[in-house]
Short mmCIF file of C-alpha atoms in Angstrom, two decimals:
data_model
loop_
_atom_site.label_atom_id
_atom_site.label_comp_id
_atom_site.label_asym_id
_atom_site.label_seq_id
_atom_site.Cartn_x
_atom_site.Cartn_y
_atom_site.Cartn_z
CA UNK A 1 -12.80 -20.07 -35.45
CA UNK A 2 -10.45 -22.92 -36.28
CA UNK A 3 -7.05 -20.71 -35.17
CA UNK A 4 -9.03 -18.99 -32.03
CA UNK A 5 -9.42 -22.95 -30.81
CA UNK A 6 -5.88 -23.47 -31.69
CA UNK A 7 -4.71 -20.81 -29.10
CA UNK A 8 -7.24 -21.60 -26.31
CA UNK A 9 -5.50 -25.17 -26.23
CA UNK A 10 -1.88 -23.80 -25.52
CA UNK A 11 -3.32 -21.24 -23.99
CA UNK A 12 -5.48 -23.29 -21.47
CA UNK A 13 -2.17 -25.84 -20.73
CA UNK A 14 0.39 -24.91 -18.10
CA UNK A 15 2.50 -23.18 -21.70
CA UNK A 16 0.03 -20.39 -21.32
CA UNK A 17 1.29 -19.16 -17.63
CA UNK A 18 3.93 -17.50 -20.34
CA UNK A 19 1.51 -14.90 -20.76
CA UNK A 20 -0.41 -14.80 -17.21
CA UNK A 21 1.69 -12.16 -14.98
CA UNK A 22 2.57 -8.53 -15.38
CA UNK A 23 -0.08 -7.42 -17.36
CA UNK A 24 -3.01 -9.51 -15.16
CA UNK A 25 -2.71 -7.28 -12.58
CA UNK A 26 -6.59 -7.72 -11.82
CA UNK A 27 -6.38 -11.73 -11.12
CA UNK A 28 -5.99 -12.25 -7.35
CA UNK A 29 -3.57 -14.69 -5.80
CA UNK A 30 -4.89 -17.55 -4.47
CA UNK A 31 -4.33 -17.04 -1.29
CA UNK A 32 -6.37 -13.53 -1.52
CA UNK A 33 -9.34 -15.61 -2.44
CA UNK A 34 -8.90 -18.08 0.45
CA UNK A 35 -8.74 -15.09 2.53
CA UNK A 36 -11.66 -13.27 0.76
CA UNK A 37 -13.61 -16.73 1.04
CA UNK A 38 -13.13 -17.78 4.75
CA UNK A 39 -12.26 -14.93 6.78
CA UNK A 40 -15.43 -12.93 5.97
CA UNK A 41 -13.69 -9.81 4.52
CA UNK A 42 -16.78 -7.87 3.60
CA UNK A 43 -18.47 -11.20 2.37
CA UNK A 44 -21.05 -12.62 3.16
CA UNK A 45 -19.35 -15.84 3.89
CA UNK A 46 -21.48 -18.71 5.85
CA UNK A 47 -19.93 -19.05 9.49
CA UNK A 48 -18.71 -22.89 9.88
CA UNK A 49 -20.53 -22.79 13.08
CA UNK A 50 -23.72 -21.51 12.18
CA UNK A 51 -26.97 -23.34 10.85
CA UNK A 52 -28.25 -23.70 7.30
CA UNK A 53 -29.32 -19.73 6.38
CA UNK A 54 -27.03 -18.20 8.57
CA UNK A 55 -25.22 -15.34 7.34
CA UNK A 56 -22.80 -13.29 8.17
CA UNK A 57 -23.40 -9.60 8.80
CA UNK A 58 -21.70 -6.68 7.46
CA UNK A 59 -18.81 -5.48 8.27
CA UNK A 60 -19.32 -1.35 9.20
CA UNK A 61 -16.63 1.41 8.56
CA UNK A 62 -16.80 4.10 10.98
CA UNK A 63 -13.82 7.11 11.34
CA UNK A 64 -12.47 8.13 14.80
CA UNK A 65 -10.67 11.56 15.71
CA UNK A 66 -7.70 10.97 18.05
CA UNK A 67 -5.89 13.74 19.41
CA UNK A 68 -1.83 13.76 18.15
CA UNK A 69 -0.55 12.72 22.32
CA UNK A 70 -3.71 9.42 22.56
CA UNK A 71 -2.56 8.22 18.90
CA UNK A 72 1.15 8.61 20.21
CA UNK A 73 1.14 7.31 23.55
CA UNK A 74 -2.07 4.53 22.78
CA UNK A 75 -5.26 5.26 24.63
CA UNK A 76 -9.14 4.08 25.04
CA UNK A 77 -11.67 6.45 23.54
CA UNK A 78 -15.64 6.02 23.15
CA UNK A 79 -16.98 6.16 20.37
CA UNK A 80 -21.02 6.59 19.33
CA UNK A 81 -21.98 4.91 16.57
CA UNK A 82 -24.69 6.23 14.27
CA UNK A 83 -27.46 3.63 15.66
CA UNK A 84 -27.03 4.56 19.15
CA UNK A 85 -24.60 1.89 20.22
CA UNK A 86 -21.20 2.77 21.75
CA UNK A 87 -18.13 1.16 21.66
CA UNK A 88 -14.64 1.46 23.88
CA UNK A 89 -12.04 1.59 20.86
CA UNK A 90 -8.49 1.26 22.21
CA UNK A 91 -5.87 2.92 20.44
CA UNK A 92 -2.70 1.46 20.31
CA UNK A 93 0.51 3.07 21.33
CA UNK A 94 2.27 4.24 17.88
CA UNK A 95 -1.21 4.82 15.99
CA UNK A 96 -0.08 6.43 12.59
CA UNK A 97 -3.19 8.27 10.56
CA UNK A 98 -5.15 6.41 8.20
CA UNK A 99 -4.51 3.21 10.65
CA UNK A 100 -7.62 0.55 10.54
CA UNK A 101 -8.72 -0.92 13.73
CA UNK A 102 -10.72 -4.41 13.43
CA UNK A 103 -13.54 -4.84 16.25
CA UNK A 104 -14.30 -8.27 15.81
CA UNK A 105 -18.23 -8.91 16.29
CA UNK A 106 -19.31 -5.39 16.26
CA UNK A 107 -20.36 -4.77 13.14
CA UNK A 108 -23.52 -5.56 11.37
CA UNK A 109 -25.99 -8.33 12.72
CA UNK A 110 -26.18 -11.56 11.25
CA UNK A 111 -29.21 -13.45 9.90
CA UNK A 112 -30.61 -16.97 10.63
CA UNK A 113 -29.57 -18.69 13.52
CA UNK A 114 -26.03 -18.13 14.42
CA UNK A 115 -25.30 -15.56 12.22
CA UNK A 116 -22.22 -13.97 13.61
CA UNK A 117 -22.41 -10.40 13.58
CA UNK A 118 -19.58 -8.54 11.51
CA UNK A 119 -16.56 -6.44 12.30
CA UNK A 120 -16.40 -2.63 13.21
CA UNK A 121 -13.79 -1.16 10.92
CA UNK A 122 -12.31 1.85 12.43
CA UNK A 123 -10.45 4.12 10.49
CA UNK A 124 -8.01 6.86 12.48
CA UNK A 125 -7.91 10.47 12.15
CA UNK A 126 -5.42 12.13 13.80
CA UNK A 127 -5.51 15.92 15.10
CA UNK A 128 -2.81 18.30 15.07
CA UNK A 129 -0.76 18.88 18.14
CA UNK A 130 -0.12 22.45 18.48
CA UNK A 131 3.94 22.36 19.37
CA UNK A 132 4.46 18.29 18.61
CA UNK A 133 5.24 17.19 14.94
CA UNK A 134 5.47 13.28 13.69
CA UNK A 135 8.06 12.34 11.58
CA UNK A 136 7.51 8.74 11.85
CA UNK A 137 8.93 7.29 14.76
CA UNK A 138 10.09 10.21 15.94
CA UNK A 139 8.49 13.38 17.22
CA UNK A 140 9.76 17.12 15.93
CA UNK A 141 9.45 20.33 18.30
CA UNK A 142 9.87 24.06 18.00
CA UNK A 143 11.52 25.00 21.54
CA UNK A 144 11.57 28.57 22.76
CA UNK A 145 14.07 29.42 25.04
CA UNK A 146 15.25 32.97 26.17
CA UNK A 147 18.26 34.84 25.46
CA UNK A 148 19.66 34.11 28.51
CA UNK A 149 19.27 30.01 28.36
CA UNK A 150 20.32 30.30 25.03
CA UNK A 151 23.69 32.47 25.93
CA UNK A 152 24.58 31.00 29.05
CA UNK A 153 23.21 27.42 28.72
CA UNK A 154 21.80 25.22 31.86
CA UNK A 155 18.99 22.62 32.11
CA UNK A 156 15.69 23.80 31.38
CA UNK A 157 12.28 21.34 31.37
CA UNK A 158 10.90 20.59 27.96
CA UNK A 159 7.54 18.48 27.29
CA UNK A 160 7.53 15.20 25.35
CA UNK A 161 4.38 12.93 24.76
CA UNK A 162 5.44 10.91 28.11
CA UNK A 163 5.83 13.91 30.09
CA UNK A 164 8.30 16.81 30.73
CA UNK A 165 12.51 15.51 30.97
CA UNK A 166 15.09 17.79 32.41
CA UNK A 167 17.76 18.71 29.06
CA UNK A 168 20.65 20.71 29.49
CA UNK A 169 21.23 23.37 26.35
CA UNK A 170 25.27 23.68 25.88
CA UNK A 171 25.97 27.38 26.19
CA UNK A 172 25.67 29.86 23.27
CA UNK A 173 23.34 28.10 21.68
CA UNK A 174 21.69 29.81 18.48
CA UNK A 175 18.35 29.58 17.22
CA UNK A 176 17.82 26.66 14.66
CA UNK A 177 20.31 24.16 17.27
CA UNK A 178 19.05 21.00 17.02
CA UNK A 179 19.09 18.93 20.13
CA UNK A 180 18.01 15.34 19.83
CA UNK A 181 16.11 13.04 23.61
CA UNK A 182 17.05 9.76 22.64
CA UNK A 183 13.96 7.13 23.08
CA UNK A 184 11.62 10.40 23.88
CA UNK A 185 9.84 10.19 20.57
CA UNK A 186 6.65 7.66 19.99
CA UNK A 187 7.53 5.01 22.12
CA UNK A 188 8.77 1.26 21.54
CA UNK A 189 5.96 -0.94 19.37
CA UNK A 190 6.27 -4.62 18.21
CA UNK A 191 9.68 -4.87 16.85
CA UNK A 192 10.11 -1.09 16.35
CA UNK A 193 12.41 0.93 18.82
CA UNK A 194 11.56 4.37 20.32
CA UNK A 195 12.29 7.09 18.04
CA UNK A 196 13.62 10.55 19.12
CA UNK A 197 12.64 13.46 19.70
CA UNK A 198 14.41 16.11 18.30
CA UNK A 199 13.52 20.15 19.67
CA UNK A 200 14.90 22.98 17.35
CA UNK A 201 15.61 25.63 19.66
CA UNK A 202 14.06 29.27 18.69
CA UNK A 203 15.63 32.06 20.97
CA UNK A 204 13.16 34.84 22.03
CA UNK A 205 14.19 38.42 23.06
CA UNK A 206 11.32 38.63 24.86
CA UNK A 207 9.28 42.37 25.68
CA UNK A 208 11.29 45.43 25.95
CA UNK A 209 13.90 45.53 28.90
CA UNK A 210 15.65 48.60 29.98
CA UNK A 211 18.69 46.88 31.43
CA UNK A 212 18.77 44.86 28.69
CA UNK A 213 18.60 47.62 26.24
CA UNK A 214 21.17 50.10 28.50
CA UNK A 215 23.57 47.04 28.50
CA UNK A 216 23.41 46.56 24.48
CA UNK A 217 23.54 50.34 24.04
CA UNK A 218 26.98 49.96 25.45
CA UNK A 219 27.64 46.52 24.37
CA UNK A 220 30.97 45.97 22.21
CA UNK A 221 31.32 42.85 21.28
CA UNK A 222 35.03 41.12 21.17
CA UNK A 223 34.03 40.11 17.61
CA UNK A 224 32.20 41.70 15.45
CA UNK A 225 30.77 39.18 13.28
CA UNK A 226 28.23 39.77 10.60
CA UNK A 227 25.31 36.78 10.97
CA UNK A 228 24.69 37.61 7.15
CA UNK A 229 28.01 36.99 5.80
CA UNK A 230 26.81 33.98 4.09
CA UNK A 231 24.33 35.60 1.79
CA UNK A 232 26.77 37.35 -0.14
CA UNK A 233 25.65 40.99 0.83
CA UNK A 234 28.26 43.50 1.81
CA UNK A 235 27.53 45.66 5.03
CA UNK B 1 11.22 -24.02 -31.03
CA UNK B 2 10.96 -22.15 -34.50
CA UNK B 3 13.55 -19.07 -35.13
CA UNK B 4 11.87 -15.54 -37.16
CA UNK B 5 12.34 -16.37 -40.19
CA UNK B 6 11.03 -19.87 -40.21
CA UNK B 7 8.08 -18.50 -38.42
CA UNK B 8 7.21 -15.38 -41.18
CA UNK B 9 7.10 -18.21 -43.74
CA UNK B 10 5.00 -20.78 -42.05
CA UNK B 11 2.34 -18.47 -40.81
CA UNK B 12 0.29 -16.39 -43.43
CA UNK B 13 0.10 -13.01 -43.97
CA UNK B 14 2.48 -11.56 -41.39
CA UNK B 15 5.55 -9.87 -41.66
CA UNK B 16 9.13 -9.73 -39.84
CA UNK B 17 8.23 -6.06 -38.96
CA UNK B 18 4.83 -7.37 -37.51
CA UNK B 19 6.56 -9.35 -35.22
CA UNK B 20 9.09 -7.48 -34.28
CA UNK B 21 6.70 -4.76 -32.84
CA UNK B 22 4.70 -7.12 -31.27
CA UNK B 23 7.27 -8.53 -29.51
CA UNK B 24 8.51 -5.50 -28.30
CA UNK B 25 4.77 -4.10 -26.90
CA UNK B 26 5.15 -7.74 -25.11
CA UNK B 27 2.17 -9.15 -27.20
CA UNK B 28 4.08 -11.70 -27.83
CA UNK B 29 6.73 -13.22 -25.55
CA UNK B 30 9.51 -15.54 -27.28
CA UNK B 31 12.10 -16.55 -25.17
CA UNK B 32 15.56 -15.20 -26.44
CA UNK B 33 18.43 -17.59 -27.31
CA UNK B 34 21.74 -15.95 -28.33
CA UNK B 35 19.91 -12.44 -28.62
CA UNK B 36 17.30 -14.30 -31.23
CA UNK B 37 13.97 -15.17 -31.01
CA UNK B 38 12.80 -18.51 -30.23
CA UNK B 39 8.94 -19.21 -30.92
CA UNK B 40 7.40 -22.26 -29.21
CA UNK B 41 4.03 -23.76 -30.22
CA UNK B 42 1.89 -21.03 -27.78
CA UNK B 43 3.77 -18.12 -29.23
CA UNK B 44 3.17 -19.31 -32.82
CA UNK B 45 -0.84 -19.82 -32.00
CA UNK B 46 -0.73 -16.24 -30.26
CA UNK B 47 0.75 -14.40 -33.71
CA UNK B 48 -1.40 -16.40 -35.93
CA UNK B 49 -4.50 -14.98 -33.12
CA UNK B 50 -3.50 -11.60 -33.54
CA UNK B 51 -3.44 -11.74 -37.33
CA UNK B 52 -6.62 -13.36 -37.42
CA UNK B 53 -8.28 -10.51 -34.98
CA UNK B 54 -6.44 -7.83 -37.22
CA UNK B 55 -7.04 -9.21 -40.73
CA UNK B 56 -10.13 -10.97 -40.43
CA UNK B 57 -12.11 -9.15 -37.67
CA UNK B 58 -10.55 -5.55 -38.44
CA UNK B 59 -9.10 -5.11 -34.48
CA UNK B 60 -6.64 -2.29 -35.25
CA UNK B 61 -3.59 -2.60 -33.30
CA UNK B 62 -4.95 0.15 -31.04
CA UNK B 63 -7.45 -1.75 -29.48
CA UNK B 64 -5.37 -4.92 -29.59
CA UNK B 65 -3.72 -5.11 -26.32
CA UNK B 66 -7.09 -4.75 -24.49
CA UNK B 67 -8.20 -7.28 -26.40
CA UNK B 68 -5.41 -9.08 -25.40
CA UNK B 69 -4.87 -8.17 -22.04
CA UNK B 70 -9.03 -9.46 -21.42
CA UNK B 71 -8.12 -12.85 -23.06
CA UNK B 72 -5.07 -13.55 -20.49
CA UNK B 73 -7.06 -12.48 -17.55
CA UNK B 74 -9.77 -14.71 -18.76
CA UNK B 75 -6.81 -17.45 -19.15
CA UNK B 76 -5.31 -16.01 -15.49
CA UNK B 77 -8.96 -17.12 -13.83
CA UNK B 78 -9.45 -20.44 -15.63
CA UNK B 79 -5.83 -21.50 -14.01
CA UNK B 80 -6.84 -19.61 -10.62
CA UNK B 81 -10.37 -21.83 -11.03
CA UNK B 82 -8.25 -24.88 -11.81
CA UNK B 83 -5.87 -24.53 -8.93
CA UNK B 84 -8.86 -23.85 -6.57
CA UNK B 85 -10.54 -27.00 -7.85
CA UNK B 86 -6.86 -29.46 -7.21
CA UNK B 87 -6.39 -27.86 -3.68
CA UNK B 88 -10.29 -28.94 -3.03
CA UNK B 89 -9.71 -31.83 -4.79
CA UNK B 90 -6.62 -32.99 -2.17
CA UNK B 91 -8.35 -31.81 0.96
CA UNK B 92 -11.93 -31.71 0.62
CA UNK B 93 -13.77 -35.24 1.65
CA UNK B 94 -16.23 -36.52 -1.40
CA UNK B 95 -18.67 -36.07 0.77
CA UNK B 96 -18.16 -31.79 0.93
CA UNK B 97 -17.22 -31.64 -3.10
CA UNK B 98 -20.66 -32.93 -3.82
CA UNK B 99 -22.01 -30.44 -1.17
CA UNK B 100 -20.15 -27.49 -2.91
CA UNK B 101 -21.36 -28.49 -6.73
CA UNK B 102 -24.78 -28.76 -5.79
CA UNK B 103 -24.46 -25.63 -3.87
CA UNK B 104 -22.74 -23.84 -6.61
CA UNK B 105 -25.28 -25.34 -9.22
CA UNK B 106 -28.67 -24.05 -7.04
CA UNK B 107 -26.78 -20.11 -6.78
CA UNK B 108 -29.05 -17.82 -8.90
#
């Protein structure tokens, strides 16, 4: 095809990058196949070290439960892989789910002499917590607190992943107050401060008390506000 | 550089409205001067392509852009190919280019 041959020549000269681009999504970039070719990335690229017939072995993907506090706070956790080996996988403080791990050498055996075994990748699952919350960096709580704390404020202990600080609750506080621990939320990683954590207070009556009760019986308050007055509904 | 007009005339059996509509699915990329149209040579080759595919090997324009779209990938990995080739070309020793042809030759 005399035309065909006429547009492979432009389009085989540096004119043609015109219409490379946008719509080649599929072509890599270079440097993905540089990557792809010499750091092994799930090919079964020739170690520069190794002798003629040496490959490369796999690498394996495995998945790992972490509970909500190891994949905030970082910790080391065993895992048992299907052929009987076990590995010590350390979790990094500030873990977020669906976070990789690379093992380096732990993956699938090599062939020929001085084939390098492959990497363990380790994929991250992370559990629920059953009070904490993630909201990227920082770390959402539902705090109970009784009618009393809530009415007459003072300091009462509430847990964050490091551990249990002293906060003070401002008197009359209502249920839905927000009340923000600077720095108590997933701690400090790489470049990234601490987030917050932020507890939204939920008052609790409690079980039935007879003093309490007596005292409301009698109760008149100094204003008589309506808690529903912003719904639009008259009394 | 050839304007829209000048182009309809010299290359047969395509119209203005042909053009136009290609251009504007980004078949064909002119670069704009003064809100018109300029065609250089590869834009020009490109239209007279498409009519051939569409008058002479009955593509309808529906299956045209993955026709298309195949042929620039295919263009996409002969440049990737070429620029893999120069950077081996600048850093790899004669002696490791001849290793990697007859390497690449003896694959299955």
């Amino acid at each position: 095809m005399r035309r065909s041959s006429a547009y492979h020549t432009h389009a085989d000269s540096d004119a043609g990058r015109r219409y490379a681009g946008a719509d080649n999504g599929e072509v890599p970039d270079i440097s993905d196949i540089f990557a792809s070719m010499f750091a092994g990335r799930g090919a079964n690229g020739r170690s520069r070290t190794a002798g003629r017939g040496a490959m490369r072995g796999e690498d394996q993907h495995f998945s790992l439960a972490a509970a909500f506090l190891d994949a905030v706070n970082g910790a080391t956790t065993r895992l048992t892989l299907p052929d009987g080996r076990t590995l010590d996988v350390k979790i990094p403080p500030a873990t977020t789910e669906g976070d990789i791990l690379r093992l380096r050498g732990q993956g699938g055996e090599g062939s020929g002499a001085g084939g390098l075994r492959g990497d363990a990748l380790i994929a991250i699952h992370i559990t629920a917590h059953p009070y904490f919350h993630r909201d990227g960096a920082d770390i959402r709580l539902d705090l109970p607190v009784s009618l009393k704390e809530a009415a007459l404020g003072g300091f009462i202990e509430v847990p964050t992943p490091a551990g249990p600080v002293r906060m003070r609750i401002p008197q009359g506080s209502d249920s839905q107050t927000q009340l923000r621990l600077r720095g108590r939320g997933v701690p400090a990683h790489g470049m990234l401060p601490a987030g917050d954590l932020t507890a939204t207070l939920r008052v609790m009556i409690g079980k039935p008390d007879a003093a309490l009760e007596a005292f409301l019986r009698s109760w008149e308050p100094a204003v008589d506000a309506d808690p529903r007055q912003t719904m639009g509904m008259e009394r | 550089m050839t304007g829209l007009e000048e182009l309809i005339v010299s290359v047969e059996g395509v119209s203005a409205q042909d053009v136009r509509r290609w251009v504007e699915n980004d078949w064909v990329r002119p670069s704009l001067h003064s809100g018109a149209p300029q065609f250089e040579e590869i834009d020009i080759a490109r239209i007279q392509l498409i009519v051939e595919l569409r008058d002479e090997l009955d593509i309808n324009e529906a299956a045209l852009p993955v026709v298309l779209h195949l042929l620039d990938q295919i263009y996409a990995h002969r440049r990737l190919l070429r620029d893999i080739g120069a950077a081996l070309d600048h850093l790899a020793t004669q002696e490791l280019r001849d290793a990697m042809a007859q390497h690449v030759r003896q694959r299955p």
